[in-house]
Short mmCIF file of C-alpha atoms in Angstrom, two decimals:
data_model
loop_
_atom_site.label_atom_id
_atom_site.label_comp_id
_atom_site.label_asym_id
_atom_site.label_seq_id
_atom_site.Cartn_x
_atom_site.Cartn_y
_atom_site.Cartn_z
CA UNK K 1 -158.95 -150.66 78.17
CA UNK K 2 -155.52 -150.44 76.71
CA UNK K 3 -156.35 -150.70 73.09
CA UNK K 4 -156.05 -146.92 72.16
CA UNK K 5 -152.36 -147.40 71.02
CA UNK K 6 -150.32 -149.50 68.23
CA UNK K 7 -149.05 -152.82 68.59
CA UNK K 8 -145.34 -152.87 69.37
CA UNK K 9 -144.59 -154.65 66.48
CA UNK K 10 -146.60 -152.21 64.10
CA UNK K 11 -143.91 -149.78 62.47
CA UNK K 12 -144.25 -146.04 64.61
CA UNK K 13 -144.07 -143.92 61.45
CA UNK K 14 -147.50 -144.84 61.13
CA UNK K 15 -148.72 -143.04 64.07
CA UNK K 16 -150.96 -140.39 64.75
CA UNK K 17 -151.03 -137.85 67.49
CA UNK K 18 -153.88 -136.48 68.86
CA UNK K 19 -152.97 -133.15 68.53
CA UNK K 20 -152.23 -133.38 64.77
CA UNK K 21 -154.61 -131.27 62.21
CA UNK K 22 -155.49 -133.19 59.26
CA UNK K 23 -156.02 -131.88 56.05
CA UNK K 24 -159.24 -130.89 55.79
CA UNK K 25 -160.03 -132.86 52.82
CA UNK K 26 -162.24 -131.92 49.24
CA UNK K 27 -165.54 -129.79 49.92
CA UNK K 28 -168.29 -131.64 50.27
CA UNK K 29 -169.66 -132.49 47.20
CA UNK K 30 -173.48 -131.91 46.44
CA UNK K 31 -176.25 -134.27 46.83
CA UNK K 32 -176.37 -135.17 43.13
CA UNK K 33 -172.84 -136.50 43.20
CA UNK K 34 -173.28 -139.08 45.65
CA UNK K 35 -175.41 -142.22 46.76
CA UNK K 36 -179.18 -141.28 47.89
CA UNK K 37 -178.76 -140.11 51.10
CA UNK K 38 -179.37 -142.69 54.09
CA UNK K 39 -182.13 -141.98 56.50
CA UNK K 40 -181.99 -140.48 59.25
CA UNK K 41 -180.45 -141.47 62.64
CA UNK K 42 -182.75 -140.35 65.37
CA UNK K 43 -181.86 -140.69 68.62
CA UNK K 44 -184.10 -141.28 71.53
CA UNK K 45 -182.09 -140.37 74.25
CA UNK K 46 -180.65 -137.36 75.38
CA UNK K 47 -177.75 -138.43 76.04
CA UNK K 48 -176.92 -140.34 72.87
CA UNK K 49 -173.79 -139.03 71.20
CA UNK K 50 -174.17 -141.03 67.56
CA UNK K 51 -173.13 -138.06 65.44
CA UNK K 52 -172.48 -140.06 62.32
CA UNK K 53 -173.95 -142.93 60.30
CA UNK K 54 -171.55 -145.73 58.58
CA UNK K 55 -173.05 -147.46 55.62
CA UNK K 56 -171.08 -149.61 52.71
CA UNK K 57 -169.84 -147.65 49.85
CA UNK K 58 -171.08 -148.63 46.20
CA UNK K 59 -168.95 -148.36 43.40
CA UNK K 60 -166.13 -146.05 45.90
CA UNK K 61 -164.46 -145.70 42.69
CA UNK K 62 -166.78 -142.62 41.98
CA UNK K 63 -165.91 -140.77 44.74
CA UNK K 64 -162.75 -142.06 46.70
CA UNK K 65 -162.09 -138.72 48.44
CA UNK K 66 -165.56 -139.72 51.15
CA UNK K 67 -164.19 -144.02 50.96
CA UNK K 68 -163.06 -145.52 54.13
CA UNK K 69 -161.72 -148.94 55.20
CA UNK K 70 -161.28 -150.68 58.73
CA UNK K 71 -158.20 -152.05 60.01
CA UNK K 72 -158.09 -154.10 62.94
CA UNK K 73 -155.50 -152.43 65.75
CA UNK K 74 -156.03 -153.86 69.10
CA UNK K 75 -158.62 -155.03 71.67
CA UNK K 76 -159.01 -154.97 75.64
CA UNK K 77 -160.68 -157.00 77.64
CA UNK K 78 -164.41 -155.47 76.69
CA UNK K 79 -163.79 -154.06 72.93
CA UNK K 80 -162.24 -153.74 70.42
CA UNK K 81 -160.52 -151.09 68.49
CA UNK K 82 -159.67 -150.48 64.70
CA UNK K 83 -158.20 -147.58 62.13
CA UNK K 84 -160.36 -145.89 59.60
CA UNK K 85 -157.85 -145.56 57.00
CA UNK K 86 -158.66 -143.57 53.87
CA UNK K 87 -159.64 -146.10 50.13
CA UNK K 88 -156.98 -146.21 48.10
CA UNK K 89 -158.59 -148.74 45.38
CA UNK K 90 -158.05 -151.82 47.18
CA UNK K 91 -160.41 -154.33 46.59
CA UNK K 92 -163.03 -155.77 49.68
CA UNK K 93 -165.48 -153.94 51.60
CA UNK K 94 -165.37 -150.13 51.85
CA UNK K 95 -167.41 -147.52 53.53
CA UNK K 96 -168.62 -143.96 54.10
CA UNK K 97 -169.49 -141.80 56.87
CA UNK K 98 -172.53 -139.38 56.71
CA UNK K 99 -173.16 -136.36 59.29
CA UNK K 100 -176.25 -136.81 61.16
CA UNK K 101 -176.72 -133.45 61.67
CA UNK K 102 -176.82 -132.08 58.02
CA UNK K 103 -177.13 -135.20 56.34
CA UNK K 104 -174.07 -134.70 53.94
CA UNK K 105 -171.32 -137.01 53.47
CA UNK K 106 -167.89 -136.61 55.20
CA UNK K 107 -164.44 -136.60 53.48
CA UNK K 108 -162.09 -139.69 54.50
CA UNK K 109 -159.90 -137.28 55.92
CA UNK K 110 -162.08 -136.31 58.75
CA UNK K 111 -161.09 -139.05 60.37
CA UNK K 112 -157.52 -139.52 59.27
CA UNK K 113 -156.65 -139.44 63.07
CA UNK K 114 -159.17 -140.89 64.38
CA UNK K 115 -160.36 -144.34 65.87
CA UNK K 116 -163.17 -146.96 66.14
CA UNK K 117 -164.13 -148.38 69.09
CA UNK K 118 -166.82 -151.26 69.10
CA UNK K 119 -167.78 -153.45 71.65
CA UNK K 120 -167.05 -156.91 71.97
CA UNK K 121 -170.08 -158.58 73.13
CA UNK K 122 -168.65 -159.98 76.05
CA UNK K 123 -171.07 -160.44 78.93
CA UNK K 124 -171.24 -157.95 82.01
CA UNK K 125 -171.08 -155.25 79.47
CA UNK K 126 -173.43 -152.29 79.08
CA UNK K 127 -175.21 -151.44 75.91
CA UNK K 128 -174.45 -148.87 74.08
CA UNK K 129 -177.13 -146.28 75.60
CA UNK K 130 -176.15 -147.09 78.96
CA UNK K 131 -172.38 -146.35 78.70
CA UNK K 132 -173.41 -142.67 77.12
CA UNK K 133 -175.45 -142.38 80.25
CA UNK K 134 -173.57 -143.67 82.62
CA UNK K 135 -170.45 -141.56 81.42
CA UNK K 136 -172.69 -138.33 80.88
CA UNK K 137 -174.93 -138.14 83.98
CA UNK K 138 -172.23 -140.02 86.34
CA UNK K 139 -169.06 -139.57 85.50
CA UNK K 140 -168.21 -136.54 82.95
CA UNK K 141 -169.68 -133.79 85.72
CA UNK K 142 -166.99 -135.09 88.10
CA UNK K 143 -164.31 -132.84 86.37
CA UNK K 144 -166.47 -130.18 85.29
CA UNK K 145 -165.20 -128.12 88.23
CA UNK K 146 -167.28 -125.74 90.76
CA UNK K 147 -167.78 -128.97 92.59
CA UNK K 148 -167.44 -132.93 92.87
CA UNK K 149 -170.68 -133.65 92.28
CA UNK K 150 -172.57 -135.68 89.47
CA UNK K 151 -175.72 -135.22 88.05
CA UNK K 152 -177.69 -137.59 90.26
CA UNK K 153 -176.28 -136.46 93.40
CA UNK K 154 -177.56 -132.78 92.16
CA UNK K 155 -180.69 -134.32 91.14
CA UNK K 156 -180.79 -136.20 94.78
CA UNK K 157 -180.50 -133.18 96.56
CA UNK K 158 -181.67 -129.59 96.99
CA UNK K 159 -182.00 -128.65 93.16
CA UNK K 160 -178.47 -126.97 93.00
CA UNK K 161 -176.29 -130.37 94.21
CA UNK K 162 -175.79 -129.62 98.09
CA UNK K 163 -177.71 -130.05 100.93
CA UNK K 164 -176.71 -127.61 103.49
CA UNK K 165 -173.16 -127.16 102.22
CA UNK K 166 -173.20 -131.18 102.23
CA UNK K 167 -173.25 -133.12 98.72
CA UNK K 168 -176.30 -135.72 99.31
CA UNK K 169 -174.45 -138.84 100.38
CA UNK K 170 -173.60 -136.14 103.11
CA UNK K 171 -170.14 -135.47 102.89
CA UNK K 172 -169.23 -131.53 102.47
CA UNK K 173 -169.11 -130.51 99.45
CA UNK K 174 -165.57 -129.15 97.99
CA UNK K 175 -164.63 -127.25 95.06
CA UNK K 176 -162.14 -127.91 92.25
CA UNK K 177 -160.80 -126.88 89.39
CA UNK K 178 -161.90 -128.14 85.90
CA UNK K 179 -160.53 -131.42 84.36
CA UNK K 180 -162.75 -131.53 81.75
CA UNK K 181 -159.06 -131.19 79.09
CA UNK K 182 -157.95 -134.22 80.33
CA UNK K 183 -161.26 -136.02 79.18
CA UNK K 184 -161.34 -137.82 75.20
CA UNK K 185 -163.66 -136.15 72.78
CA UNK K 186 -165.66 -139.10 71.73
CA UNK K 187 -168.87 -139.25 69.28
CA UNK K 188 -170.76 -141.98 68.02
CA UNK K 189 -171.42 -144.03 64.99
CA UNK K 190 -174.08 -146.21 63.80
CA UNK K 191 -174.18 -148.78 60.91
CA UNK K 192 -175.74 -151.81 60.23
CA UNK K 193 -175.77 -155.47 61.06
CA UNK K 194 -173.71 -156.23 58.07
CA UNK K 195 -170.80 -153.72 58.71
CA UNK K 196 -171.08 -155.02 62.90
CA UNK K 197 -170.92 -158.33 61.62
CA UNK K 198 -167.97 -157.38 59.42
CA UNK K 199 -165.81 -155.67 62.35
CA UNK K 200 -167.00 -158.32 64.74
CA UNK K 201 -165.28 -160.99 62.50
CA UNK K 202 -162.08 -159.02 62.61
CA UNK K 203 -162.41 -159.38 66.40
CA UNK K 204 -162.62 -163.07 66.18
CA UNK K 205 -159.40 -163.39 63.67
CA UNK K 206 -157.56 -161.55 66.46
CA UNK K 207 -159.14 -163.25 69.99
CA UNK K 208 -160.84 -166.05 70.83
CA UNK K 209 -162.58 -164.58 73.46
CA UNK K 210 -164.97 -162.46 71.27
CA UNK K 211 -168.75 -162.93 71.79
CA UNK K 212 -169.76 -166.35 70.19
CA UNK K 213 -172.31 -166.91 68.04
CA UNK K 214 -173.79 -164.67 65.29
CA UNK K 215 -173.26 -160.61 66.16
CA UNK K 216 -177.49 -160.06 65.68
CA UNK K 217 -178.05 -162.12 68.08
CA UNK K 218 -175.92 -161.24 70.84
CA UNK K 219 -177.32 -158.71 73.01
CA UNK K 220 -174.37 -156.16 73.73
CA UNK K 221 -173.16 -156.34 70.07
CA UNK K 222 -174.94 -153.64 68.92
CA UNK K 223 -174.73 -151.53 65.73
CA UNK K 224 -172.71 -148.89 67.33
CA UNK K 225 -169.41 -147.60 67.94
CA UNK K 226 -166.91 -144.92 69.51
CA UNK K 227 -164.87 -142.53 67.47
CA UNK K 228 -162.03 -141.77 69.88
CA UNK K 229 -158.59 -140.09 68.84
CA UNK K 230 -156.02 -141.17 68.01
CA UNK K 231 -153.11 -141.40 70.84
CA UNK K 232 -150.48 -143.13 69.62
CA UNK K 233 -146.52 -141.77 69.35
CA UNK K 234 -145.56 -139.46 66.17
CA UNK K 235 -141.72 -140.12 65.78
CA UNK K 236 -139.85 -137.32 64.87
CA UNK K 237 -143.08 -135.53 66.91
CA UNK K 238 -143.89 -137.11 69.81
CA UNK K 239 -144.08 -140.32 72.08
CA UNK K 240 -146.92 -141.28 73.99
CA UNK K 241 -147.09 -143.12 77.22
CA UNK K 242 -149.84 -145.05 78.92
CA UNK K 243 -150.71 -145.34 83.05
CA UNK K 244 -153.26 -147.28 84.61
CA UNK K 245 -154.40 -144.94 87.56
CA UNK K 246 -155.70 -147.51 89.31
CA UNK K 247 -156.09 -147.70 93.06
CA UNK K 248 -154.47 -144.60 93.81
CA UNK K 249 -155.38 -145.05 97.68
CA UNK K 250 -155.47 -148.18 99.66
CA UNK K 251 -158.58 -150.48 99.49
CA UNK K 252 -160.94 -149.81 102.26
CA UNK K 253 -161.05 -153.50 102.78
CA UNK K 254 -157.19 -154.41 102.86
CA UNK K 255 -156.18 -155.50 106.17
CA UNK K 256 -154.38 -153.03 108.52
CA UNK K 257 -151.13 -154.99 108.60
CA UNK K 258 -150.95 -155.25 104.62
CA UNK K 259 -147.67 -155.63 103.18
CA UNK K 260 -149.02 -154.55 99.99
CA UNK K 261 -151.23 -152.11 98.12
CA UNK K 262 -154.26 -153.34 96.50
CA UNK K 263 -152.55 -152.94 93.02
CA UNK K 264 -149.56 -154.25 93.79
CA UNK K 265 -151.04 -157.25 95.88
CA UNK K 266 -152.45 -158.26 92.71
CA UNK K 267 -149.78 -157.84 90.59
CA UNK K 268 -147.60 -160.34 93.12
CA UNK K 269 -150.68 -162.46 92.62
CA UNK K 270 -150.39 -162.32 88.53
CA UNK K 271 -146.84 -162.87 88.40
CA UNK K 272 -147.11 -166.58 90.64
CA UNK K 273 -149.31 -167.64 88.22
CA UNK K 274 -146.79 -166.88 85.09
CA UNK K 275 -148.91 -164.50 83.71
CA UNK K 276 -146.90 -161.80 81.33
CA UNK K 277 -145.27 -158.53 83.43
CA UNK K 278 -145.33 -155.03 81.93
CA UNK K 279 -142.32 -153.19 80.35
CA UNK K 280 -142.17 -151.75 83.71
CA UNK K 281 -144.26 -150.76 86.59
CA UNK K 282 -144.66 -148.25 89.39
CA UNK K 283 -147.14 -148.60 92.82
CA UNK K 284 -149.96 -145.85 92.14
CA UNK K 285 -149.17 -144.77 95.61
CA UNK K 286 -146.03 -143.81 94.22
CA UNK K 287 -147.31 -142.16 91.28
CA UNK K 288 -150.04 -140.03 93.22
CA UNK K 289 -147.39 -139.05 95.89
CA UNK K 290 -145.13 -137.58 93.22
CA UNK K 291 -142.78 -139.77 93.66
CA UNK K 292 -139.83 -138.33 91.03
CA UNK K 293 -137.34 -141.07 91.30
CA UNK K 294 -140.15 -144.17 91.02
CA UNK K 295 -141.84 -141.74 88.25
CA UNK K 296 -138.67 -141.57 86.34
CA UNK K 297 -137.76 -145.13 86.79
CA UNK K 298 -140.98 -146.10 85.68
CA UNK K 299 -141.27 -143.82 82.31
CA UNK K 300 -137.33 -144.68 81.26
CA UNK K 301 -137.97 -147.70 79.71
CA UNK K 302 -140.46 -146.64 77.82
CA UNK K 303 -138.73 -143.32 76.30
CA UNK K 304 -135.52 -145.37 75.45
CA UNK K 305 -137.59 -148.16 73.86
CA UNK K 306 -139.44 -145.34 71.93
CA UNK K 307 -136.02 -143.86 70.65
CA UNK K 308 -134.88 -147.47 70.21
CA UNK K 309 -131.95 -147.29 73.07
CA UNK K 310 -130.06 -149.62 74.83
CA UNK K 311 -129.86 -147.96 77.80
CA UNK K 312 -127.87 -150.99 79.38
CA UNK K 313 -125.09 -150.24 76.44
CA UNK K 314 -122.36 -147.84 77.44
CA UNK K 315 -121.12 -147.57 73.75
CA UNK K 316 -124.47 -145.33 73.36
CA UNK K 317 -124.74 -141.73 73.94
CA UNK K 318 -127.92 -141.01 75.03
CA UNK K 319 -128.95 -137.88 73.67
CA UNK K 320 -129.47 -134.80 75.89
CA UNK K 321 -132.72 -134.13 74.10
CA UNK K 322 -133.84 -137.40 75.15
CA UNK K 323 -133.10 -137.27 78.69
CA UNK K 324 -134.95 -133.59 78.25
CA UNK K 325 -137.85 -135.48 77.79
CA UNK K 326 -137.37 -137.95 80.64
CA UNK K 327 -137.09 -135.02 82.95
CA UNK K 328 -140.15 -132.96 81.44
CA UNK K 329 -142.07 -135.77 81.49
CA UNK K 330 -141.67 -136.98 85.35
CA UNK K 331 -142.09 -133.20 86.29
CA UNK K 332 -145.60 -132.81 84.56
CA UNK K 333 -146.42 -135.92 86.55
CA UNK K 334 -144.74 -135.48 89.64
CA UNK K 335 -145.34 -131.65 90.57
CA UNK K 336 -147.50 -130.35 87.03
CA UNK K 337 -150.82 -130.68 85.56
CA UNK K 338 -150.79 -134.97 85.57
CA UNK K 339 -149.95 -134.76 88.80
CA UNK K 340 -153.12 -132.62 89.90
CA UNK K 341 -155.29 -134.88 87.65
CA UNK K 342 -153.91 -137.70 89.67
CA UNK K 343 -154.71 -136.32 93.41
CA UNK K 344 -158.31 -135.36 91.71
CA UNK K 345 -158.75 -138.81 90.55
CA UNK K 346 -157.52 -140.26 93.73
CA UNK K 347 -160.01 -138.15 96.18
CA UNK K 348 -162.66 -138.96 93.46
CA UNK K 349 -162.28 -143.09 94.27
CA UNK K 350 -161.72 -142.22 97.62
CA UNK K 351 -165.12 -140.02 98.18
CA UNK K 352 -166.90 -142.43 95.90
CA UNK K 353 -166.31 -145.60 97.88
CA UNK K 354 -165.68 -146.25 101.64
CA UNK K 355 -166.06 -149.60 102.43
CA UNK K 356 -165.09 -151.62 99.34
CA UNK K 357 -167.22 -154.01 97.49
CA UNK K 358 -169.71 -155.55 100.24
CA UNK K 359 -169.20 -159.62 100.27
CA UNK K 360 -171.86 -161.50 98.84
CA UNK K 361 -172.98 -162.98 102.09
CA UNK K 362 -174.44 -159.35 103.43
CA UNK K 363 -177.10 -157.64 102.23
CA UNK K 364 -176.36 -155.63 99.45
CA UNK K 365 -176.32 -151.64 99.83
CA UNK K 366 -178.66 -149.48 99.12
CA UNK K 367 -179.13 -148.28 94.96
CA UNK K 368 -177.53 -145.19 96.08
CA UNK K 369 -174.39 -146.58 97.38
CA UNK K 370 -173.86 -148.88 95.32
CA UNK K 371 -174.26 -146.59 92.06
CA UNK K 372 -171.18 -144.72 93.96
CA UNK K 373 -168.72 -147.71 93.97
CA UNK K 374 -169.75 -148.56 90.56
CA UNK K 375 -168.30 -144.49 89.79
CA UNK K 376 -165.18 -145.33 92.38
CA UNK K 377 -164.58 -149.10 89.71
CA UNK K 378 -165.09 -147.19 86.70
CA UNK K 379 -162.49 -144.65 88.04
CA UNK K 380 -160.19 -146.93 89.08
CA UNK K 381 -160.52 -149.35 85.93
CA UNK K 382 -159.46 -146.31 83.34
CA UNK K 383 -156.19 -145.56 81.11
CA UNK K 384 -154.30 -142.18 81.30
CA UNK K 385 -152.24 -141.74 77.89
CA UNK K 386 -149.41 -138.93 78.33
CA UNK K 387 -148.50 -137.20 75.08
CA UNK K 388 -144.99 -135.42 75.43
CA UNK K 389 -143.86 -133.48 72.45
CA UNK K 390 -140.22 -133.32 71.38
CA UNK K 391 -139.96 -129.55 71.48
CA UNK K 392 -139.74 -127.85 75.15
CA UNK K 393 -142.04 -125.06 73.63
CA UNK K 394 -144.92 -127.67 73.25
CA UNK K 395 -147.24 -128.84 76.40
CA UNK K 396 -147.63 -132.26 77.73
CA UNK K 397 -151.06 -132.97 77.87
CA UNK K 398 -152.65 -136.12 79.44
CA UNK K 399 -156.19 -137.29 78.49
CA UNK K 400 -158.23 -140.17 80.27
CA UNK K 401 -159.77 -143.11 78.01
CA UNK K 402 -161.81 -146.35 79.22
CA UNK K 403 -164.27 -144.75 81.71
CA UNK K 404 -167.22 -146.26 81.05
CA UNK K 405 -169.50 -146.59 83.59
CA UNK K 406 -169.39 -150.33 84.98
CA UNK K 407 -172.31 -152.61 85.24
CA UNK K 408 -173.70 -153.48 88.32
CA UNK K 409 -173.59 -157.32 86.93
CA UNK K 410 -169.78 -156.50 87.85
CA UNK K 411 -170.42 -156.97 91.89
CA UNK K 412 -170.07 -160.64 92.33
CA UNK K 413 -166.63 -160.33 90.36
CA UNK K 414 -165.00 -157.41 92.62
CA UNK K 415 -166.06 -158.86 95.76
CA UNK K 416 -164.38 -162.35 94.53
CA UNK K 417 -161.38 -160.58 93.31
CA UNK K 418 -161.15 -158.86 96.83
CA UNK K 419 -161.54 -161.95 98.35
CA UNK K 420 -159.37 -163.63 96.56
CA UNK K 421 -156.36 -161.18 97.84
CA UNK K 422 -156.87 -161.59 100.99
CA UNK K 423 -157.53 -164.72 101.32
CA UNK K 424 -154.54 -165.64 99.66
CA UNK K 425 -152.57 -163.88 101.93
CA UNK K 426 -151.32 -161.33 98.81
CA UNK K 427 -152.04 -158.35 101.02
CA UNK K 428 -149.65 -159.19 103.99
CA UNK K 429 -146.97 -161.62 101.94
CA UNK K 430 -143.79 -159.93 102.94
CA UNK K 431 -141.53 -159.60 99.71
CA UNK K 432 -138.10 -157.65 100.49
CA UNK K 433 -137.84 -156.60 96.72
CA UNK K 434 -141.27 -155.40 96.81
CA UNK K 435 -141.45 -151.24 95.44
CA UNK K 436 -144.80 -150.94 96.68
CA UNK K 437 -144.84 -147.58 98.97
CA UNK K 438 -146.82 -149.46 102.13
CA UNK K 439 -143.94 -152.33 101.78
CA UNK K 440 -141.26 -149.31 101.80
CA UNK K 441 -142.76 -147.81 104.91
CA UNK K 442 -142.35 -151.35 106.68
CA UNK K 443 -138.62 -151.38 105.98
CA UNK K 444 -137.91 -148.60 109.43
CA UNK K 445 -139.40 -151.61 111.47
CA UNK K 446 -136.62 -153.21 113.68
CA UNK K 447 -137.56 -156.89 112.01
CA UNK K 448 -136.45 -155.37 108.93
CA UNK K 449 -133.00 -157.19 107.83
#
């Protein structure tokens, strides 16, 4: 989901990095000097994550320092994401956060860098239990390191996750380092109908694609939320960058004289039908080889439309300190840290699914099986934001957002989709101007003119 970043018309000085401390606000002021405490949130399962409770402020007046306010900021194609900014006397409808763990209130500036994720209601979603699930038992023990096992696969097989040196889909089991760095530190939130309600018609001003009808009475739109950080560029700090690690090997399914990968098959396929084209692009395979020349290509227009450049303007000097950045930046992905998160991710997808999504007119596969390709869709449906600091002395760090755990409702529509490429010949359409690697590898054939 790419909503974890600012609209490009939104003014960067407003930014916040991830890695930025924020004040850490007034103490906490005593019972007596707030509202009656709220009761309790008490989770039923295990795996839930709601750490905080979000109820409307009375009279925030009295105690402005604990006030917060949401801010619509963008939306993907499942939710929905806004800013908690702190209350600065405005009038309309304010709120406050209480800890669920020591039932005290939390000062606004807590979450100064922080963001709200809600769903949108659409349909084919998971509720808000299942995602914590899904990511916590499924996904999340995939980069834990030791091995590439999850907790159903350990749960599947001999008590310690291997069967005879095998994981229990029967493949041997490998080790790895951790990843776990590169995953977002998310916690939950629950409020009430009113405040999802309130966010959910801030969806609607925005996209007309929201959930119809009233927010109680649509299943997924429940009354919780994500609090995820806050990625977005810092100038004068930082500038972020997002990838979409999608498809970082071939589809099992593609036919054997494919032109195309599966990513870029379908981005031929988007651009016939006039559909808008990113700010640039690179094949995956590209990006997981460690390509440095596609890498850089890809990631220039982004850094000189961050600095404001013209790179196309020969009156400008670019800076040295920005083309410092260009190079650090391709070298953390093509040879450093992103680019060892990018071969794990890619032999993840790989491992995960083996024959693509089955058509519709076979029997389906077994739970097993097809709980694995719904791990290999959520990995290859995620975001990867890059956060490169101005200063040398400062790491890059890369963290993943969006993986949560796909429903199997979802079947029907990758099978279709898959269908639909081939099919429509988008696989094996030769296009000369095509950067896809696969298309690059045809051009040594003697047909090539």
């Amino acid at each position: 989901m790419p909503a974890l970043r600012r609209h490009d018309s939104e003014p960067e000085s407003r930014a916040r990095a991830l890695t930025e401390t924020p004040w850490p606000g007034p103490p906490r002021l005593p019972n007596a000097a707030l509202p009656t405490k709220p009761k309790a949130y008490k989770p039923k399962d295990p795996y839930d994550r709601t750490r905080y409770q979000c109820i409307e402020a009375k009279n925030p007046e009295k105690y402005p320092n604990y006030v917060v306010t949401f801010a619509y900021l963008a939306q993907g194609a499942a939710n929905a994401v806004f800013q908690i900014q702190p209350y600065t006397g405005q009038v309309g409808l304010s709120y406050r956060f209480v800890d669920n763990i020591d039932r005290t209130n939390v000062p606004n500036t807590m979450f100064s860098n922080r963001l709200l994720r809600v769903s949108k209601g659409i349909p084919k979603t998971l509720s808000f239990a299942e995602v914590n699930r899904g990511y916590e038992t499924m996904i999340k023990p995939l980069f834990a390191g030791a091995s590439s096992t999850s907790v159903e696969d350990k749960a599947s097989s001999n008590g310690n996750g291997t069967s005879n040196g095998h994981l229990a889909n029967g493949s041997p089991q490998t080790t790895a380092p951790s990843y776990e760095e590169h995953l977002m530190e998310a916690e939950g939130v629950s409020f009430d109908d009113t405040i999802a309600r309130y966010l959910h018609s801030l969806m609607k001003d925005h996209d007309d694609k929201c959930a119809l009808g009233p927010c109680d009475k649509v299943p997924h739109m429940e009354s919780r939320g994500i609090l995820l950080p806050d990625m977005s560029s810092v100038p004068g700090s930082s500038l972020m960058i997002e990838l979409k690690p999608k498809w970082l090997a071939q589809s099992p399914t593609a036919p054997r004289d494919s032109f195309k990968c599966r990513t870029c098959a379908l981005q031929a396929r988007r651009a016939s039908n006039g559909k808008a084209q990113p700010l640039s692009y690179i094949c995956p395979l590209h990006l997981v080889a460690g390509n440095e020349q596609e890498i850089s290509r890809f990631l220039r227009p982004h850094v000189f439309r961050h600095f404001m450049v013209n790179s196309s303007n020969p009156a400008i000097n670019i800076d040295h300190d920005i083309e410092s950045i260009l190079a650090r930046a391709t070298s953390y992905l093509a040879t450093g840290p992103g680019h060892a998160l990018l071969a794990h991710m890619r032999a993840l997808q790989m491992s995960h699914d083996v024959s693509g999504p089955p058509d519709p007119a076979v029997p389906l596969p077994s739970n097993r099986t097809f709980k694995r390709l719904r791990v290999a869709m959520t990995l290859r449906d995620c975001s990867m934001f890059v956060n490169i600091p101005y200063a040398k002395d400062k790491p890059i760090e890369a963290k993943l957002a969006d993986l949560d755990f796909k429903s199997m409702e979802k079947l029907m529509d990758w099978a279709g989709k898959e269908r639909a490429l081939k099919n429509g010949g988008w696989y094996t359409q030769v296009d000369k101007e095509s950067r896809c690697q696969i298309a690059g590898a045809w051009k040594d054939c003697p047909w090539w003119v």
